[in-house]
PDB file of C-alpha atoms in Angstrom:
ATOM      1  CA  MET A   1      33.342 -65.299 -88.887  1.00 53.00           C
ATOM      2  CA  MET A   2      32.835 -64.004 -85.550  1.00 52.00           C
ATOM      3  CA  SER A   3      29.827 -63.150 -83.937  1.00 52.00           C
ATOM      4  CA  LEU A   4      29.315 -60.265 -81.476  1.00 51.00           C
ATOM      5  CA  PRO A   5      28.422 -61.238 -78.452  1.00 51.00           C
ATOM      6  CA  SER A   6      24.230 -60.782 -77.158  1.00 52.00           C
ATOM      7  CA  LYS A   7      23.184 -58.258 -75.217  1.00 51.00           C
ATOM      8  CA  PRO A   8      23.394 -60.411 -71.774  1.00 52.00           C
ATOM      9  CA  SER A   9      26.815 -61.140 -72.248  1.00 53.00           C
ATOM     10  CA  TYR A  10      27.793 -57.487 -72.304  1.00 51.00           C
ATOM     11  CA  LYS A  11      25.734 -57.051 -69.149  1.00 55.00           C
ATOM     12  CA  ASN A  12      27.979 -59.667 -67.646  1.00 52.00           C
ATOM     13  CA  LEU A  13      30.762 -57.977 -68.514  1.00 49.00           C
ATOM     14  CA  SER A  14      29.627 -54.424 -67.378  1.00 52.00           C
ATOM     15  CA  HIS A  15      28.859 -56.188 -63.871  1.00 51.00           C
ATOM     16  CA  LEU A  16      32.655 -57.804 -63.799  1.00 48.00           C
ATOM     17  CA  MET A  17      33.738 -54.353 -64.470  1.00 52.00           C
ATOM     18  CA  ILE A  18      31.660 -52.961 -61.604  1.00 56.00           C
ATOM     19  CA  ALA A  19      32.694 -55.641 -59.446  1.00 52.00           C
ATOM     20  CA  MET A  20      36.278 -55.148 -60.128  1.00 53.00           C
ATOM     21  CA  ALA A  21      36.037 -51.634 -59.469  1.00 52.00           C
ATOM     22  CA  ALA A  22      34.121 -51.966 -55.997  1.00 51.00           C
ATOM     23  CA  SER A  23      36.973 -54.698 -54.886  1.00 53.00           C
ATOM     24  CA  SER A  24      39.854 -52.129 -56.002  1.00 51.00           C
ATOM     25  CA  MET A  25      38.326 -49.462 -54.181  1.00 52.00           C
ATOM     26  CA  LEU A  26      37.560 -51.613 -51.124  1.00 49.00           C
ATOM     27  CA  PHE A  27      41.328 -52.906 -51.287  1.00 49.00           C
ATOM     28  CA  LEU A  28      42.903 -49.287 -51.527  1.00 49.00           C
ATOM     29  CA  SER A  29      40.610 -47.899 -48.803  1.00 50.00           C
ATOM     30  CA  ALA A  30      41.993 -50.867 -46.483  1.00 49.00           C
ATOM     31  CA  CYS A  31      45.276 -50.024 -47.335  1.00 49.00           C
ATOM     32  CA  ASN A  32      44.516 -46.530 -46.495  1.00 50.00           C
ATOM     33  CA  ASP A  33      43.022 -47.616 -43.097  1.00 48.00           C
ATOM     34  CA  SER A  34      45.705 -49.566 -42.051  1.00 48.00           C
ATOM     35  CA  ASN A  35      48.028 -46.466 -42.840  1.00 49.00           C
ATOM     36  CA  THR A  36      45.638 -44.168 -40.504  1.00 47.00           C
ATOM     37  CA  GLN A  37      45.981 -46.747 -37.542  1.00 48.00           C
ATOM     38  CA  ALA A  38      50.065 -46.690 -37.824  1.00 44.00           C
ATOM     39  CA  ASN A  39      50.022 -43.258 -37.776  1.00 46.00           C
ATOM     40  CA  THR A  40      47.639 -43.060 -34.942  1.00 42.00           C
ATOM     41  CA  LYS A  41      49.762 -45.192 -32.924  1.00 41.00           C
ATOM     42  CA  LYS A  42      52.837 -42.871 -33.422  1.00 39.00           C
ATOM     43  CA  VAL A  43      50.843 -39.975 -31.752  1.00 41.00           C
ATOM     44  CA  GLU A  44      52.180 -39.933 -28.069  1.00 51.00           C
ATOM     45  CA  THR A  45      49.999 -40.252 -25.189  1.00 58.00           C
ATOM     46  CA  VAL A  46      49.062 -37.396 -22.979  1.00 68.00           C
ATOM     47  CA  ALA A  47      50.678 -37.836 -19.491  1.00 76.00           C
ATOM     48  CA  ASP A  48      48.948 -38.431 -16.415  1.00 87.00           C
ATOM     49  CA  LEU A  49      49.195 -35.906 -14.276  1.00 92.00           C
ATOM     50  CA  SER A  50      47.449 -37.403 -11.716  1.00 93.00           C
ATOM     51  CA  ILE A  51      50.667 -38.901 -10.571  1.00 94.00           C
ATOM     52  CA  PHE A  52      51.855 -35.524  -9.020  1.00 95.00           C
ATOM     53  CA  GLU A  53      48.653 -35.348  -6.566  1.00 96.00           C
ATOM     54  CA  GLY A  54      49.550 -35.170  -3.286  1.00 95.00           C
ATOM     55  CA  CYS A  55      52.174 -33.495  -0.985  1.00 94.00           C
ATOM     56  CA  TYR A  56      56.083 -33.256  -1.291  1.00 93.00           C
ATOM     57  CA  THR A  57      59.232 -32.534   1.254  1.00 90.00           C
ATOM     58  CA  VAL A  58      62.567 -32.504   0.990  1.00 85.00           C
ATOM     59  CA  SER A  59      63.112 -34.850   3.508  1.00 82.00           C
ATOM     60  CA  HIS A  60      61.609 -38.033   5.093  1.00 78.00           C
ATOM     61  CA  ASP A  61      61.753 -36.362   8.622  1.00 80.00           C
ATOM     62  CA  GLU A  62      59.868 -33.217   7.640  1.00 84.00           C
ATOM     63  CA  PRO A  63      56.325 -32.482   7.133  1.00 86.00           C
ATOM     64  CA  ALA A  64      54.558 -31.590   3.576  1.00 89.00           C
ATOM     65  CA  GLN A  65      55.890 -28.177   1.988  1.00 90.00           C
ATOM     66  CA  ILE A  66      54.691 -28.638  -1.584  1.00 93.00           C
ATOM     67  CA  LYS A  67      50.814 -29.361  -2.376  1.00 95.00           C
ATOM     68  CA  VAL A  68      49.959 -30.418  -5.661  1.00 96.00           C
ATOM     69  CA  SER A  69      46.217 -30.966  -6.448  1.00 96.00           C
ATOM     70  CA  GLN A  70      43.264 -30.483  -9.036  1.00 95.00           C
ATOM     71  CA  GLN A  71      40.950 -27.825  -8.898  1.00 94.00           C
ATOM     72  CA  GLY A  72      38.318 -26.671 -11.194  1.00 92.00           C
ATOM     73  CA  GLY A  73      39.851 -29.073 -13.845  1.00 91.00           C
ATOM     74  CA  ALA A  74      43.243 -27.546 -13.735  1.00 94.00           C
ATOM     75  CA  TRP A  75      46.423 -28.690 -11.747  1.00 96.00           C
ATOM     76  CA  VAL A  76      47.367 -26.322  -9.170  1.00 97.00           C
ATOM     77  CA  MET A  77      50.658 -26.011  -6.424  1.00 96.00           C
ATOM     78  CA  GLN A  78      50.609 -24.416  -2.828  1.00 95.00           C
ATOM     79  CA  MET A  79      53.400 -23.869  -0.496  1.00 92.00           C
ATOM     80  CA  LYS A  80      53.007 -24.309   3.288  1.00 90.00           C
ATOM     81  CA  GLU A  81      52.638 -21.187   4.966  1.00 88.00           C
ATOM     82  CA  PRO A  82      54.487 -20.146   8.131  1.00 83.00           C
ATOM     83  CA  ALA A  83      52.339 -20.566  11.469  1.00 80.00           C
ATOM     84  CA  SER A  84      51.913 -16.446  11.474  1.00 82.00           C
ATOM     85  CA  ALA A  85      49.935 -16.353   8.420  1.00 82.00           C
ATOM     86  CA  LYS A  86      47.096 -17.957  10.270  1.00 85.00           C
ATOM     87  CA  ARG A  87      46.602 -20.560   7.669  1.00 89.00           C
ATOM     88  CA  VAL A  88      47.951 -23.865   6.076  1.00 91.00           C
ATOM     89  CA  TRP A  89      48.460 -23.354   2.248  1.00 93.00           C
ATOM     90  CA  ASP A  90      49.121 -20.293   0.496  1.00 93.00           C
ATOM     91  CA  ASP A  91      47.410 -19.377  -2.545  1.00 94.00           C
ATOM     92  CA  ALA A  92      47.132 -21.778  -5.553  1.00 95.00           C
ATOM     93  CA  GLU A  93      49.407 -21.480  -8.609  1.00 95.00           C
ATOM     94  CA  PRO A  94      48.728 -22.644 -11.791  1.00 96.00           C
ATOM     95  CA  LEU A  95      50.954 -25.793 -13.015  1.00 97.00           C
ATOM     96  CA  GLU A  96      51.038 -26.868 -16.816  1.00 96.00           C
ATOM     97  CA  LEU A  97      51.931 -29.999 -18.773  1.00 95.00           C
ATOM     98  CA  ILE A  98      55.896 -29.567 -19.785  1.00 96.00           C
ATOM     99  CA  GLU A  99      56.858 -31.749 -22.695  1.00 95.00           C
ATOM    100  CA  ASN A 100      59.731 -34.443 -21.541  1.00 93.00           C
ATOM    101  CA  SER A 101      62.036 -33.032 -24.467  1.00 93.00           C
ATOM    102  CA  ASP A 102      61.958 -29.482 -22.751  1.00 95.00           C
ATOM    103  CA  ILE A 103      63.239 -30.896 -19.581  1.00 93.00           C
ATOM    104  CA  ALA A 104      66.756 -30.258 -20.312  1.00 93.00           C
ATOM    105  CA  PRO A 105      67.145 -26.764 -18.553  1.00 92.00           C
ATOM    106  CA  PHE A 106      65.839 -28.365 -15.011  1.00 93.00           C
ATOM    107  CA  PHE A 107      66.962 -31.603 -15.085  1.00 91.00           C
ATOM    108  CA  SER A 108      70.035 -33.687 -16.255  1.00 90.00           C
ATOM    109  CA  ILE A 109      68.105 -37.008 -16.728  1.00 91.00           C
ATOM    110  CA  ASP A 110      67.327 -38.786 -20.492  1.00 93.00           C
ATOM    111  CA  PRO A 111      63.532 -37.537 -21.132  1.00 95.00           C
ATOM    112  CA  ASP A 112      62.925 -41.171 -21.992  1.00 95.00           C
ATOM    113  CA  ASN A 113      63.120 -42.025 -18.418  1.00 94.00           C
ATOM    114  CA  VAL A 114      60.528 -39.594 -17.395  1.00 95.00           C
ATOM    115  CA  ASP A 115      56.751 -40.257 -17.032  1.00 94.00           C
ATOM    116  CA  ALA A 116      55.539 -36.577 -16.815  1.00 95.00           C
ATOM    117  CA  VAL A 117      56.912 -33.253 -16.231  1.00 96.00           C
ATOM    118  CA  ILE A 118      54.605 -30.465 -14.714  1.00 96.00           C
ATOM    119  CA  GLY A 119      55.641 -26.902 -13.545  1.00 96.00           C
ATOM    120  CA  ARG A 120      54.542 -23.289 -13.064  1.00 95.00           C
ATOM    121  CA  PRO A 121      54.327 -21.345 -15.777  1.00 95.00           C
ATOM    122  CA  ASP A 122      57.101 -19.026 -14.662  1.00 94.00           C
ATOM    123  CA  ARG A 123      59.105 -22.246 -14.326  1.00 93.00           C
ATOM    124  CA  VAL A 124      60.235 -21.545 -10.825  1.00 91.00           C
ATOM    125  CA  LEU A 125      58.908 -25.218  -9.607  1.00 92.00           C
ATOM    126  CA  VAL A 126      59.283 -27.818 -12.129  1.00 95.00           C
ATOM    127  CA  LEU A 127      58.260 -31.514 -10.806  1.00 95.00           C
ATOM    128  CA  ALA A 128      59.097 -34.591 -12.820  1.00 95.00           C
ATOM    129  CA  HIS A 129      58.164 -38.363 -12.400  1.00 94.00           C
ATOM    130  CA  VAL A 130      60.749 -40.610 -13.167  1.00 94.00           C
ATOM    131  CA  LYS A 131      59.721 -44.106 -14.512  1.00 94.00           C
ATOM    132  CA  PRO A 132      60.005 -46.317 -11.416  1.00 92.00           C
ATOM    133  CA  VAL A 133      62.148 -48.864 -13.379  1.00 91.00           C
ATOM    134  CA  TYR A 134      64.761 -46.245 -13.980  1.00 89.00           C
ATOM    135  CA  ALA A 135      64.692 -44.931 -10.357  1.00 88.00           C
ATOM    136  CA  ASN A 136      65.350 -48.334  -9.171  1.00 87.00           C
ATOM    137  CA  ILE A 137      68.528 -48.717 -10.968  1.00 89.00           C
ATOM    138  CA  ASP A 138      69.681 -45.310 -10.721  1.00 87.00           C
ATOM    139  CA  PRO A 139      72.119 -44.647  -7.534  1.00 82.00           C
ATOM    140  CA  LEU A 140      71.513 -40.992  -7.957  1.00 82.00           C
ATOM    141  CA  LEU A 141      68.003 -41.254  -7.221  1.00 85.00           C
ATOM    142  CA  ASP A 142      66.067 -42.304  -3.925  1.00 85.00           C
ATOM    143  CA  SER A 143      62.882 -41.310  -4.974  1.00 89.00           C
ATOM    144  CA  GLU A 144      60.848 -41.378  -8.382  1.00 93.00           C
ATOM    145  CA  TYR A 145      59.940 -37.444  -8.070  1.00 93.00           C
ATOM    146  CA  LEU A 146      62.205 -34.712  -8.760  1.00 92.00           C
ATOM    147  CA  SER A 147      61.926 -30.882  -8.219  1.00 92.00           C
ATOM    148  CA  TYR A 148      63.397 -27.988  -9.718  1.00 92.00           C
ATOM    149  CA  ILE A 149      62.983 -25.008  -7.492  1.00 87.00           C
ATOM    150  CA  TYR A 150      64.538 -21.612  -8.328  1.00 78.00           C
ATOM    151  CA  ARG A 151      67.693 -22.991  -9.823  1.00 75.00           C
ATOM    152  CA  GLY A 152      68.109 -26.042  -8.021  1.00 79.00           C
ATOM    153  CA  ALA A 153      67.486 -29.618  -8.961  1.00 83.00           C
ATOM    154  CA  ASN A 154      67.000 -32.117  -6.037  1.00 83.00           C
ATOM    155  CA  THR A 155      64.880 -35.206  -5.410  1.00 86.00           C
ATOM    156  CA  ILE A 156      61.882 -35.278  -3.388  1.00 90.00           C
ATOM    157  CA  TYR A 157      59.685 -37.592  -1.221  1.00 91.00           C
ATOM    158  CA  ARG A 158      55.790 -37.517  -1.549  1.00 92.00           C
ATOM    159  CA  VAL A 159      54.295 -37.404   2.206  1.00 92.00           C
ATOM    160  CA  GLU A 160      50.941 -37.399   3.697  1.00 91.00           C
ATOM    161  CA  CYS A 161      49.112 -34.315   3.199  1.00 91.00           C
ATOM    162  CA  ASP A 162      48.576 -32.544   6.268  1.00 88.00           C
ATOM    163  CA  GLU A 163      47.035 -29.496   7.943  1.00 87.00           C
ATOM    164  CA  ILE A 164      49.136 -28.314  10.388  1.00 82.00           C
ATOM    165  CA  ASN A 165      51.272 -25.238  10.170  1.00 79.00           C
ATOM    166  CA  THR A 166      54.991 -25.449  10.347  1.00 72.00           C
ATOM    167  CA  ASP A 167      56.832 -22.527  11.058  1.00 64.00           C
ATOM    168  CA  ILE A 168      59.264 -22.842   8.388  1.00 58.00           C
ATOM    169  CA  LEU A 169      60.861 -19.849   9.083  1.00 57.00           C
ATOM    170  CA  ALA A 170      62.041 -21.056  12.095  1.00 61.00           C
ATOM    171  CA  ASN A 171      64.630 -23.292  10.662  1.00 56.00           C
ATOM    172  CA  PRO A 172      68.131 -22.236  11.889  1.00 49.00           C
ATOM    173  CA  HIS A 173      69.548 -23.077   8.848  1.00 51.00           C
ATOM    174  CA  ALA A 174      66.851 -20.802   6.550  1.00 51.00           C
ATOM    175  CA  ASN A 175      69.872 -17.683   7.295  1.00 48.00           C
ATOM    176  CA  VAL A 176      72.697 -19.651   6.023  1.00 46.00           C
ATOM    177  CA  VAL A 177      74.797 -18.105   3.326  1.00 48.00           C
ATOM    178  CA  ILE A 178      76.246 -20.403   0.618  1.00 44.00           C
ATOM    179  CA  ASP A 179      79.290 -18.427  -0.967  1.00 48.00           C
ATOM    180  CA  ASN A 180      79.634 -19.029  -4.988  1.00 47.00           C
ATOM    181  CA  VAL A 181      82.464 -21.673  -5.207  1.00 47.00           C
ATOM    182  CA  LYS A 182      83.984 -19.821  -8.060  1.00 49.00           C
ATOM    183  CA  GLU A 183      84.278 -16.435  -6.155  1.00 50.00           C
ATOM    184  CA  SER A 184      85.515 -17.930  -3.121  1.00 46.00           C
ATOM    185  CA  ILE A 185      88.609 -19.855  -4.567  1.00 46.00           C
TER     186      ILE A 185
END
């Protein structure tokens, strides 16, 4: 005839059950942690906008025309004023981060080849920083910086900032009017 185990063996059995339950919970929580880590890695990193800090121009031979800086924790841009303004830079305009996936209206470049995009809220000015590796292999790019200024996109060049007025309005090409190609045909 089989006898029932004594009280100490029930005690050992309950310890075994508690140990199994605890190890199961640890195992499940470890699996959950790995899923959390995997999901965290999928989150995109925030773009480093400091790559835009500095001054820009449309040609290597010209003085700075646009200045991007951080003021009061926000990114801003300023345009060079004409000499008659009695100051070098105009009032700071705010800039904001633009998602790479939203650059299609401004630039015809694969967003995967862009580090960061920043622009005015009204999108009159948008700047993009192209990954250096891509800029080196694309024959159409001779700079890592792209600018979109009121309906036109082009490469721009980062140059030394200066505090010298330039009479931009004295440019002899400033009054040239280019007819719409479709209308003149």
